[in-house]
mmCIF file of C-alpha atoms and ligand atoms in Angstrom:
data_model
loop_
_atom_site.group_PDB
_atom_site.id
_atom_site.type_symbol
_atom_site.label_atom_id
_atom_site.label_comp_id
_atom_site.label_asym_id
_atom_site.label_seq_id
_atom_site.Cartn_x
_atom_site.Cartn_y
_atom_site.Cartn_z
ATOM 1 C CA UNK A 1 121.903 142.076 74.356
ATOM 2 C CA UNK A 2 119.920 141.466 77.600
ATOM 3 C CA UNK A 3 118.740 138.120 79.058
ATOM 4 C CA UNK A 4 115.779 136.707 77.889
ATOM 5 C CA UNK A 5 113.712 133.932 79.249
ATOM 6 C CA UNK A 6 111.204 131.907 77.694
ATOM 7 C CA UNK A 7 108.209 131.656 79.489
ATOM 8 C CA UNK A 8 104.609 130.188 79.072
ATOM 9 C CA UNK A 9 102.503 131.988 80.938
ATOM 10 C CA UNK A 10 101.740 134.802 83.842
ATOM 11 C CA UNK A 11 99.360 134.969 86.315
ATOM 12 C CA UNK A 12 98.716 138.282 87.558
ATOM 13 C CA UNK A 13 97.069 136.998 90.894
ATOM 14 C CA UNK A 14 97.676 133.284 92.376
ATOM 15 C CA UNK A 15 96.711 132.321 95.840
ATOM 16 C CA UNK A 16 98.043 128.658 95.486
ATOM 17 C CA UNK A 17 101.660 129.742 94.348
ATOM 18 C CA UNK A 18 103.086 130.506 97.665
ATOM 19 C CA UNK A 19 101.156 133.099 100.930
ATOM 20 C CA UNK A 20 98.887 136.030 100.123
ATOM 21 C CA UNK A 21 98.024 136.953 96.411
ATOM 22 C CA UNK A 22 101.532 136.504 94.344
ATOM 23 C CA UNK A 23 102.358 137.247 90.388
ATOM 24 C CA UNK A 24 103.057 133.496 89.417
ATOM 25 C CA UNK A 25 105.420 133.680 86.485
ATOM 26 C CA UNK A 26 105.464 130.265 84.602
ATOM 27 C CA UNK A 27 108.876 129.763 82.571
ATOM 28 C CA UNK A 28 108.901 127.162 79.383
ATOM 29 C CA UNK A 29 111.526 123.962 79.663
ATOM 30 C CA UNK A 30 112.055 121.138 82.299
ATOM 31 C CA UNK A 31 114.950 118.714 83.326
ATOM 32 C CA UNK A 32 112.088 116.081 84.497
ATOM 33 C CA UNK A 33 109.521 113.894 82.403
ATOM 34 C CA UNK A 34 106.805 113.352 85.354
ATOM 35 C CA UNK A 35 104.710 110.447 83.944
ATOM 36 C CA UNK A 36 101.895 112.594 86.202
ATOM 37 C CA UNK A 37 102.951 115.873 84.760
ATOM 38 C CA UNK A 38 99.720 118.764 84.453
ATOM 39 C CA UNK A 39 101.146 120.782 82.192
ATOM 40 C CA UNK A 40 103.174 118.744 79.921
ATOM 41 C CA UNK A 41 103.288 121.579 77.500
ATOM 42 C CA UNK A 42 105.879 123.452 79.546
ATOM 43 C CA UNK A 43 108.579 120.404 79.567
ATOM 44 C CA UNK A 44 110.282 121.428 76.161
ATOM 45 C CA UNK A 45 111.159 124.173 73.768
ATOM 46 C CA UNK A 46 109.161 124.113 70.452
ATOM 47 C CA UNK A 47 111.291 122.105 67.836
ATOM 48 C CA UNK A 48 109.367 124.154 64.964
ATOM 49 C CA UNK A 49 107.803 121.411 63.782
ATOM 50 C CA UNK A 50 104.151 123.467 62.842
ATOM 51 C CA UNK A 51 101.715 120.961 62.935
ATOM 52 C CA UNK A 52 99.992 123.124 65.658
ATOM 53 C CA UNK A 53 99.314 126.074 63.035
ATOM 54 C CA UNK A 54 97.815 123.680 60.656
ATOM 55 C CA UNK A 55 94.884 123.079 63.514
ATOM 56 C CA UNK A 56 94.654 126.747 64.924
ATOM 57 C CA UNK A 57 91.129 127.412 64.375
ATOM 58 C CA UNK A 58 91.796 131.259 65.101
ATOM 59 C CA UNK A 59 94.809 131.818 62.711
ATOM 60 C CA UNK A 60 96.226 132.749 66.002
ATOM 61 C CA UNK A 61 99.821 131.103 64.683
ATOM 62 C CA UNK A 62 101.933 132.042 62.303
ATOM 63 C CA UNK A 63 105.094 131.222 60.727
ATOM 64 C CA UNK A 64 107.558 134.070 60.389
ATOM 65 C CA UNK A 65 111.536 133.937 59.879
ATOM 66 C CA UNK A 66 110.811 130.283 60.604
ATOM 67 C CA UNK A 67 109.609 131.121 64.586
ATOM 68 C CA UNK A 68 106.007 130.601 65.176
ATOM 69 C CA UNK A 69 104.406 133.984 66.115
ATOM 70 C CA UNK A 70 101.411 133.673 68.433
ATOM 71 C CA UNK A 71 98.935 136.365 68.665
ATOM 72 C CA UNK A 72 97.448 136.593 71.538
ATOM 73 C CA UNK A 73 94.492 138.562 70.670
ATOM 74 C CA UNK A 74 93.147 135.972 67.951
ATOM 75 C CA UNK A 75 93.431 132.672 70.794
ATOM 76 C CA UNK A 76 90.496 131.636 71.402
ATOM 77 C CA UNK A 77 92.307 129.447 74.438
ATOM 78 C CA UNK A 78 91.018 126.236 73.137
ATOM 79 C CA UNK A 79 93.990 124.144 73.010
ATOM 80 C CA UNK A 80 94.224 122.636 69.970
ATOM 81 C CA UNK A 81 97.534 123.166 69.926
ATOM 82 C CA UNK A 82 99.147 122.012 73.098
ATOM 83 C CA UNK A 83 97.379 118.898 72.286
ATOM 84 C CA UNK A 84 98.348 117.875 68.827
ATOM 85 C CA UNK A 85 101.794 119.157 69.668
ATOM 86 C CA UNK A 86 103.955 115.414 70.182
ATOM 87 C CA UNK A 87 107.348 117.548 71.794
ATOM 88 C CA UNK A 88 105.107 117.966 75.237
ATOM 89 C CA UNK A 89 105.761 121.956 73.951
ATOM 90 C CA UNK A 90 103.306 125.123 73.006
ATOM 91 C CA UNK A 91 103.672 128.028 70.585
ATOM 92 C CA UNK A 92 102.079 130.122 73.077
ATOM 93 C CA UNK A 93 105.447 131.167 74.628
ATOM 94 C CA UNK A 94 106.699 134.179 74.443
ATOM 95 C CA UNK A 95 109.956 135.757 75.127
ATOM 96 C CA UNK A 96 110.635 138.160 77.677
ATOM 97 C CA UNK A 97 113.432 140.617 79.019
ATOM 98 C CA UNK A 98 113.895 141.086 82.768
ATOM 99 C CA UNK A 99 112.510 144.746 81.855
ATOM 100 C CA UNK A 100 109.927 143.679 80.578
ATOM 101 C CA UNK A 101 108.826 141.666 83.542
ATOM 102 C CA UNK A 102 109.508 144.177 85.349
ATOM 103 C CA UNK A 103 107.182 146.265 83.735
ATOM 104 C CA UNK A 104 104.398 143.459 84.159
ATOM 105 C CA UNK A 105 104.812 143.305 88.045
ATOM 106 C CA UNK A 106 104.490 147.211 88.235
ATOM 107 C CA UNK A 107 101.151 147.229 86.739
ATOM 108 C CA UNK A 108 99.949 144.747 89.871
ATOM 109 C CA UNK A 109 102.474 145.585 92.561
ATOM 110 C CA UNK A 110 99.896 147.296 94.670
ATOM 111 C CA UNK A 111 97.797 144.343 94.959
ATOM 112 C CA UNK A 112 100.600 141.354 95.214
ATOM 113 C CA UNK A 113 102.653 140.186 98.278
ATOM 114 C CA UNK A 114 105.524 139.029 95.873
ATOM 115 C CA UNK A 115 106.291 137.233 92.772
ATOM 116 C CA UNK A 116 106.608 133.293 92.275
ATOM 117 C CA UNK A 117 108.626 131.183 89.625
ATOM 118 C CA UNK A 118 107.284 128.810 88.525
ATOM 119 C CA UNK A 119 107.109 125.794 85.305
ATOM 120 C CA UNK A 120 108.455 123.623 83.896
ATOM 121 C CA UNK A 121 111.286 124.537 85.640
ATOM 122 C CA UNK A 122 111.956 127.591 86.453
ATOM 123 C CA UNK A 123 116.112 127.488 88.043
ATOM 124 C CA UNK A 124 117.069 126.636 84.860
ATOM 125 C CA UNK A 125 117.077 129.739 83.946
ATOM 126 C CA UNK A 126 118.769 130.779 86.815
ATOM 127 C CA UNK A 127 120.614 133.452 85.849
ATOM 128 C CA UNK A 128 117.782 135.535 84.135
ATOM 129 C CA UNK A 129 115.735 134.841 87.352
ATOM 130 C CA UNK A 130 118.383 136.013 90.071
ATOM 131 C CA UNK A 131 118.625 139.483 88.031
ATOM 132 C CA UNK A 132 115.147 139.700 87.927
ATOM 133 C CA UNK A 133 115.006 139.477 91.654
ATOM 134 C CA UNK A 134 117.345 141.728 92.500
ATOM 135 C CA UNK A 135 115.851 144.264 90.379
ATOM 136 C CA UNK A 136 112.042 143.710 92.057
ATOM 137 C CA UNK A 137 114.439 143.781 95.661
ATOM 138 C CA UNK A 138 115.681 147.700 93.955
ATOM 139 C CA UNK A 139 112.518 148.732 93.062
ATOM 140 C CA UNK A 140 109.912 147.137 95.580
ATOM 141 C CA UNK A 141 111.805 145.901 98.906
ATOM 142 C CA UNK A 142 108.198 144.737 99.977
ATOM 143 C CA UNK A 143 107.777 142.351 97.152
ATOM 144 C CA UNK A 144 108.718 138.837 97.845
ATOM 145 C CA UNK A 145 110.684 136.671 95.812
ATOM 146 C CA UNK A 146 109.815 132.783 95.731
ATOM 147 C CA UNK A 147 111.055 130.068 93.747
ATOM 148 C CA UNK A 148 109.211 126.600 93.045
ATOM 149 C CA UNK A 149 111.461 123.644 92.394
ATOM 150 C CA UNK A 150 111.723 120.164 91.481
ATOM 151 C CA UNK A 151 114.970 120.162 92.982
ATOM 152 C CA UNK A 152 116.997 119.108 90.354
ATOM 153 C CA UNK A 153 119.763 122.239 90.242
ATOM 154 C CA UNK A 154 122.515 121.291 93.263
ATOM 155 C CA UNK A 155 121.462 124.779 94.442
ATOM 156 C CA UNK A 156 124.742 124.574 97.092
ATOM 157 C CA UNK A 157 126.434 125.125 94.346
ATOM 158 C CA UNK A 158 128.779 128.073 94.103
ATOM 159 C CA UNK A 159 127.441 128.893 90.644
ATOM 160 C CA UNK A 160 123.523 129.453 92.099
ATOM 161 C CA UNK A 161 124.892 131.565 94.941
ATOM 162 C CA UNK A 162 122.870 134.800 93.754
ATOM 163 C CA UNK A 163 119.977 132.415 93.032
ATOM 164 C CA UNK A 164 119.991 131.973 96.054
ATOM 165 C CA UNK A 165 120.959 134.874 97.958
ATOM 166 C CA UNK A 166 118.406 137.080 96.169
ATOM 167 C CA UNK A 167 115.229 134.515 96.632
ATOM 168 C CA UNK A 168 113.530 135.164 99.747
ATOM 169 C CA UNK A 169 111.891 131.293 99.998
ATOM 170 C CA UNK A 170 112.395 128.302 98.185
ATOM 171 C CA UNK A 171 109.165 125.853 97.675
ATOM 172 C CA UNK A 172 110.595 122.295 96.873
ATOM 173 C CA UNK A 173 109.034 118.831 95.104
ATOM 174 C CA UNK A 174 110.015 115.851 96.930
ATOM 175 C CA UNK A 175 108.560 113.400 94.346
ATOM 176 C CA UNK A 176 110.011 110.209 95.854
ATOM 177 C CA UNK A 177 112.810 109.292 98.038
ATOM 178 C CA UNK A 178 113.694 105.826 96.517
ATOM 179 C CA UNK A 179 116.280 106.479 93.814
ATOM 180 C CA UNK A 180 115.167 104.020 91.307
ATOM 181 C CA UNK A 181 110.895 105.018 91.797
ATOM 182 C CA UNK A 182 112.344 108.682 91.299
ATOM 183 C CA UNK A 183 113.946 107.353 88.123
ATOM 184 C CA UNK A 184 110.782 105.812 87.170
ATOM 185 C CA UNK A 185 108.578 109.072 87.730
ATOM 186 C CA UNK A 186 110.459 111.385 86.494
ATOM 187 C CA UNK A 187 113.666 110.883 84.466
ATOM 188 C CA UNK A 188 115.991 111.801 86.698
ATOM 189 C CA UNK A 189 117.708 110.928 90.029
ATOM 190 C CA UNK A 190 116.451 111.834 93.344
ATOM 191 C CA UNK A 191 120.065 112.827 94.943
ATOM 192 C CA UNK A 192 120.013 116.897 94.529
ATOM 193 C CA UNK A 193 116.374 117.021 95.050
ATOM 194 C CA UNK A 194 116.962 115.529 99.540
ATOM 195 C CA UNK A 195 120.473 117.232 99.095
ATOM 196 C CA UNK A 196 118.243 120.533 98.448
ATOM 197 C CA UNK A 197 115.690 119.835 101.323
ATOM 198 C CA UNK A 198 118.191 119.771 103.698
ATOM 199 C CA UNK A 199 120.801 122.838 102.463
ATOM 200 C CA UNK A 200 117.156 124.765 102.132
ATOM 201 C CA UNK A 201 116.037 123.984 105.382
ATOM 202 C CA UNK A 202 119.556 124.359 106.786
ATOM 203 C CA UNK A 203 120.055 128.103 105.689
ATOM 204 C CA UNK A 204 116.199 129.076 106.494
ATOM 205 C CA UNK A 205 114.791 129.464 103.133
ATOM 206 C CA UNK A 206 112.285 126.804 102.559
ATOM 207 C CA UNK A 207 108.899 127.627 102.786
ATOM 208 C CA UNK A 208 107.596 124.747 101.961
ATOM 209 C CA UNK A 209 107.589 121.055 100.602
ATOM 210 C CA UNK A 210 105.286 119.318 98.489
ATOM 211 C CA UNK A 211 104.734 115.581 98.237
ATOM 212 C CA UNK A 212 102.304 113.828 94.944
ATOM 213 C CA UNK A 213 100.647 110.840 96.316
ATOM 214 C CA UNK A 214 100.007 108.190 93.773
ATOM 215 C CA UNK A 215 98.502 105.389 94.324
ATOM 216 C CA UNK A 216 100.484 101.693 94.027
ATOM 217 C CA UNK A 217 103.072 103.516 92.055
ATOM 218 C CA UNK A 218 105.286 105.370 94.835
ATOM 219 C CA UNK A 219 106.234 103.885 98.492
ATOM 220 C CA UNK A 220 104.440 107.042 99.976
ATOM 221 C CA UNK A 221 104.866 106.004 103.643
ATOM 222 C CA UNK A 222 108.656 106.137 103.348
ATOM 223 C CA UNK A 223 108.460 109.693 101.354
ATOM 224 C CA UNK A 224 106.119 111.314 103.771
ATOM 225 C CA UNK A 225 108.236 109.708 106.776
ATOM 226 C CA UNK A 226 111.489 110.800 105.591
ATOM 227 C CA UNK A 227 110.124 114.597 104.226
ATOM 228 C CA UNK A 228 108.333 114.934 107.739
ATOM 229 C CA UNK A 229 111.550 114.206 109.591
ATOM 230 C CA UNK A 230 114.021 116.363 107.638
ATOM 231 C CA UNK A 231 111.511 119.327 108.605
ATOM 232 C CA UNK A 232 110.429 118.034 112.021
ATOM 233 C CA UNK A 233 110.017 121.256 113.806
ATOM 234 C CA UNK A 234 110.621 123.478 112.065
ATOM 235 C CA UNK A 235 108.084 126.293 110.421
ATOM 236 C CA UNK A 236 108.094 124.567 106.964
ATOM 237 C CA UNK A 237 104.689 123.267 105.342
ATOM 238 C CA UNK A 238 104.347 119.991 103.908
ATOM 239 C CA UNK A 239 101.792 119.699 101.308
ATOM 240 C CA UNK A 240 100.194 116.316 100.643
ATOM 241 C CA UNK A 241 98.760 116.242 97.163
ATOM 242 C CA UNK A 242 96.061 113.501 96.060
ATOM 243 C CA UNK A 243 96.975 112.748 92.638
ATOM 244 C CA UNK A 244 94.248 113.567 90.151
ATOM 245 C CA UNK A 245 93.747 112.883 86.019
ATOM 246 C CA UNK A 246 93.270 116.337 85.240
ATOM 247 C CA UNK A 247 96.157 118.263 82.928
ATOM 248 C CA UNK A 248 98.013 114.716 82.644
ATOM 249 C CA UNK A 249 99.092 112.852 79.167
ATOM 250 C CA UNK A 250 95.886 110.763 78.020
ATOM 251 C CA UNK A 251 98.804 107.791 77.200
ATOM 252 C CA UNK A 252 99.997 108.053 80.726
ATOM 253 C CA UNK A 253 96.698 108.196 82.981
ATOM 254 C CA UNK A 254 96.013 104.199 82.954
ATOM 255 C CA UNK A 255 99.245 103.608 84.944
ATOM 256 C CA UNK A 256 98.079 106.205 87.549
ATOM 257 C CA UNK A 257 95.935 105.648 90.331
ATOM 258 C CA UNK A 258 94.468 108.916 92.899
ATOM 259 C CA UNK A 259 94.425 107.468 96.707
ATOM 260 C CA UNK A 260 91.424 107.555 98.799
ATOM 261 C CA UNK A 261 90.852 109.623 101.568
ATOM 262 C CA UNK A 262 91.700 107.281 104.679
ATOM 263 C CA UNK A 263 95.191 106.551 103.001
ATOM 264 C CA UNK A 264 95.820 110.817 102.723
ATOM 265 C CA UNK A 265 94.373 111.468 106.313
ATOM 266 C CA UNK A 266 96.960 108.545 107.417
ATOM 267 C CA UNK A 267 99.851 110.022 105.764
ATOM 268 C CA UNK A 268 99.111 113.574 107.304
ATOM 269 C CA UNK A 269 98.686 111.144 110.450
ATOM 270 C CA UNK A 270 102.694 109.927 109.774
ATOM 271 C CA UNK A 271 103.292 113.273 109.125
ATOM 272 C CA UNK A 272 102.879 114.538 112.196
ATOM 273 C CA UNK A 273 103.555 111.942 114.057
ATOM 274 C CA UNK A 274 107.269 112.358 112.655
ATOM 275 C CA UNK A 275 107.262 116.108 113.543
ATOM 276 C CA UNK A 276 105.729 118.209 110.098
ATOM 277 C CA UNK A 277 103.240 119.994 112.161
ATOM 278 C CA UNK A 278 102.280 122.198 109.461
ATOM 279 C CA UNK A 279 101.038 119.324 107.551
ATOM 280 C CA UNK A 280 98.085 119.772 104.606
ATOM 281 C CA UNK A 281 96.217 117.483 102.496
ATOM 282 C CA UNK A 282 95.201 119.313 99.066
HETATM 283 S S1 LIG B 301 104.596 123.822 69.599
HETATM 284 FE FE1 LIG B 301 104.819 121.661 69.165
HETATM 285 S S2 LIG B 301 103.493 121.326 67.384
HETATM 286 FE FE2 LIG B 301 103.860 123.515 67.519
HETATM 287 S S3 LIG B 301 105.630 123.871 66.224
HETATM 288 FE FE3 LIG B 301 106.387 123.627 68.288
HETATM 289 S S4 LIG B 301 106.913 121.483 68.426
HETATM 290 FE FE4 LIG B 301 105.588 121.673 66.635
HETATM 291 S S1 LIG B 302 94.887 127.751 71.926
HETATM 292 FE FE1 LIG B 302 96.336 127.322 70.283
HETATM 293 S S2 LIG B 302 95.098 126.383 68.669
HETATM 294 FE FE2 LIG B 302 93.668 127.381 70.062
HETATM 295 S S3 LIG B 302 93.388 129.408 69.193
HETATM 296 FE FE3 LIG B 302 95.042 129.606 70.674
HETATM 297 S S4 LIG B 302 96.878 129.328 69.480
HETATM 298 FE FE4 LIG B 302 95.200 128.567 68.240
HETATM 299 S S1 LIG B 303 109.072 118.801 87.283
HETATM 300 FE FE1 LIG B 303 107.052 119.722 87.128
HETATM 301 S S2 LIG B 303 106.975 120.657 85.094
HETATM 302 FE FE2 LIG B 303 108.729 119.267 85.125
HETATM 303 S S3 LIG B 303 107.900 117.373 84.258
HETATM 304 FE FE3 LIG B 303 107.740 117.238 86.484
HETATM 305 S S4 LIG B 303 105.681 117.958 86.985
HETATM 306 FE FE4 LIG B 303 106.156 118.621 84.876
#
């Protein structure tokens, strides 16, 4: 039996998921619990409860050998489901083999730069992901491979070495630097995620680092300061990103705040002052 990975969705063409026009491959399941999460639906594997098939207005679910079967071509997209769900999971996730990936990126190939991972968390499923580079490296040496982190995998690891070896770039979450806010945000300790900026950086394969600003919640100055050091000069991007509302749990959104415009312009401002050059506000 061949590995299979659960994933949520595909893009065929994404221009925010890493340079030039990229397949962005979104895989289901996620080690963190960011309170600011947009697409909470990816963070855990369906626990069958099937409340979402009672509100499918297409009879686009069904229950079958106690799985829920989605059917693609009776989704009318609207939702429903995702949002009654209370696991922060979908139905609309469907298995696939590396082949069959494979067989998805052909039908684009002549009009993508490369493929990006993407989630929930996509190194989780490490091993499925490192064969399914290798095989795109076989068949389309032109193709890039990138991966998009939160980190959270110790990725110096001996037992992500072909992880590693077979992804061309690396783009990495720093989502605070203080251990205990990181706690707070997220779930999880911040320890693998500034031992993975550096080992990244170190062996050449980060492309780039991103940074959620949120407003009287996270001690941004120190996280830009710090990220902005650890790539000073070298031909990394840092991405600041205004928190917005949009995607995130309805029960979490009073505790979150978007910053204004001066306070992102003076964080690019810190940014470069500390040596990120390549420094973006989105
Ligand atoms: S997606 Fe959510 S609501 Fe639907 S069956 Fe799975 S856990 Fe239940
Ligand atoms: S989005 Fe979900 S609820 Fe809406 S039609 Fe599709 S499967 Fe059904
Ligand atoms: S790491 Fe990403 S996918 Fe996982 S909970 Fe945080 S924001 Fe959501």
């Amino acid at each position: 039996m061949g590995l299979k990975a659960k994933i949520n969705k595909i893009i065929k063409f994404s221009n925010v998921d890493g340079p030039g026009n990229r397949m962005a491959i979104f895989f289901q399941g996620c080690n963190f619990n960011c309170e600011y999460c947009h697409n909470p639906e990816t963070i855990n594997i369906c626990k069958e409860c099937y409340k979402c098939v009672e509100v499918c207005p297409s009879k686009a679910l069904e229950i079958y050998n106690s799985k829920i079967i989605w059917n693609k071509n009776l989704c009318c997209e609207c939702d429903q489901c995702t949002k009654i769900c209370k696991f922060d999971s979908s139905p609309k996730v469907n298995e696939y083999t590396v082949e069959d990936l494979l067989a998805e990126i052909g039908k684009v190939k002549a009009f993508i730069k490369g493929i990006t991972v993407s989630g929930g968390e996509s190194t989780l499923q490490y091993k499925f992901i490192a064969r399914l580079f290798s095989e795109v490296k076989k068949k389309w040496p032109n193709l890039t491979c990138f991966v998009d982190t939160n980190g959270s995998l110790n990725l110096d690891n001996i037992e992500y070495k072909e992880l590693v070896e077979n992804t061309d770039f690396f783009m990495l979450d720093v989502k605070a630097w203080n251990n205990s806010e990181h706690l707070l945000l997220t779930g999880k300790e911040v320890n693998s995620v500034i031992k993975n900026l550096y080992f990244l950086r170190d062996i050449g394969k980060l492309f780039e680092v991103r940074s959620v600003i949120v407003e009287n919640r996270l001690d941004n100055r120190l996280i830009v300061e710090n990220v902005a050091k650890a790539i000073s000069n070298k031909d990394i991007r840092y991405k600041i990103i205004k928190y917005r509302h949009f995607g995130v749990r309805e029960e979490m959104k009073s505790n979150l705040f978007s910053p204004t415009g001066i306070e992102l312009e003076e964080l690019e401002k810190l940014a470069q002052k500390n040596g990120a050059k390549n420094t973006l506000i989105i």
